[in-house]
DNA sequence: GGGAAGAAGTTTACGCCGTATGTATACGCT
DNA sequence: AGCGTATACATACGGCGTAAACTTCTTCCC
């Protein structure tokens, strides 16, 4: 007989939820044991029953993001098309929590969903013609680029407070507007785009396309 | 007549030097006002005369890295060859201080050397056929990828203590070695490369080539 | 059902951190 | 000489991660 779970007052999964919420609103620096504990009506030290230390908690956040990746089923499309779909699935999961997206990097080769994705990417790269070792290096670099695509998403920063966000944008705009168009003609011409790209979807689509194009490009060079 | 500088006891440039040293040895988290102050025989609060707050100090670190970029002179080589050289110069500067390389991102459009590099990159991209706005987006993404190339350099982490480094590598190796080769045949086959690439120079060369290849690739697609 | 065993949560404390506020010192200029 | 200002110091506050020792609650076995 399963007893009612009044005993386990603290659910680690819910703590991770809270931490993600805090990070989404105020950035990862705002995550603290004391604050999480307070949100769950518990002492800070209670969290140490469930997380070895703060790194362990952050690892759990990374694992959560990776678990949210919805890996597409293999098809009979070309390897690079399938790869693009896998990478898109990865980015789609990270986009939900851009401020902590980089926590996934260290967990990919540890968590089960991360390993599954890595293996799949290696499959597709070797199918495309890379050696196993080259696939490893190219795959790592691609993943790393896409993570930074998400963490540096110019439209996702400081979403918490729309007022602060507008202020920050105004300041950046002013800073670029103050530049001499003579000395920096292209930067001043592209100021709006540099500060904030036109479309978020286009931003991500372009980032993923560049990554896949880069992979195709080095493949051609390796093959001569 | 210039008096002897016994008065200005604290040189902000030297403080930045110290901070870079600390970050190189122990990571950016080890940088603290108190520690820097102690190293310079001064109180923590004295630093506030020279840096508005910690973000300001970190911005100064970013500016320092950007100032160390040695931008190659324009030549009459193809735009993409020149671009590769500019990006290589950028990466070369960042590699000196991989743990804080990401501090440059926010300073590129602020510091003079950063602006000079950005303008140069935009020039080459538009020469290649990108519109000004596309050049902005592609350039941003490239810079961001290269920064993450440096910050995630697998051979630069925890260089401080060779013993700890070896331990960490051993643990990772063991973790991958414990995987089922049946379920993860490619990951286990590439384990060594995934943990630590063969050559550092090759790692960086490949990263830069992928970036430039990605740029060429999306250019072709945009043009149809 | 009673009592041991262990897990979960609390208390307290230490040594860090960034930084707000107020005060003393010493130089450069008139 | 003396004033203004730049520089550095002293003190303090609230927050952080976490080590160690404690209480309390569950569970499970006899």
PDB file of C-alpha atoms (C1' of nucleotides) in Angstrom, chain B residues 8-10 34 42-43 45 49-50, chain D residues 6-14:
ATOM      1  CA  UNK B   8      47.774  57.539  -7.267  1.00  0.00           C
ATOM      2  CA  UNK B   9      48.585  54.373  -5.421  1.00  0.00           C
ATOM      3  CA  UNK B  10      46.100  52.296  -7.314  1.00  0.00           C
ATOM      4  CA  UNK B  34      38.327  42.179  -1.527  1.00  0.00           C
ATOM      5  CA  UNK B  42      44.318  48.555  -0.373  1.00  0.00           C
ATOM      6  CA  UNK B  43      40.767  48.268   0.951  1.00  0.00           C
ATOM      7  CA  UNK B  45      36.146  50.065  -1.156  1.00  0.00           C
ATOM      8  CA  UNK B  49      36.979  54.969  -7.024  1.00  0.00           C
ATOM      9  CA  UNK B  50      37.990  53.326 -10.252  1.00  0.00           C
TER      10      UNK B  50
ATOM     11  C1'  DA D   6      40.539  62.966  -5.357  1.00  0.00           C
ATOM     12  C1'  DT D   7      41.817  59.006  -2.933  1.00  0.00           C
ATOM     13  C1'  DA D   8      41.625  55.603   0.430  1.00  0.00           C
ATOM     14  C1'  DC D   9      39.779  53.747   4.883  1.00  0.00           C
ATOM     15  C1'  DA D  10      36.448  52.018   8.553  1.00  0.00           C
ATOM     16  C1'  DT D  11      32.301  50.223   9.581  1.00  0.00           C
ATOM     17  C1'  DA D  12      28.160  47.961   8.650  1.00  0.00           C
ATOM     18  C1'  DC D  13      24.280  45.438   6.360  1.00  0.00           C
ATOM     19  C1'  DG D  14      22.171  41.808   4.127  1.00  0.00           C
TER      20       DG D  14
END
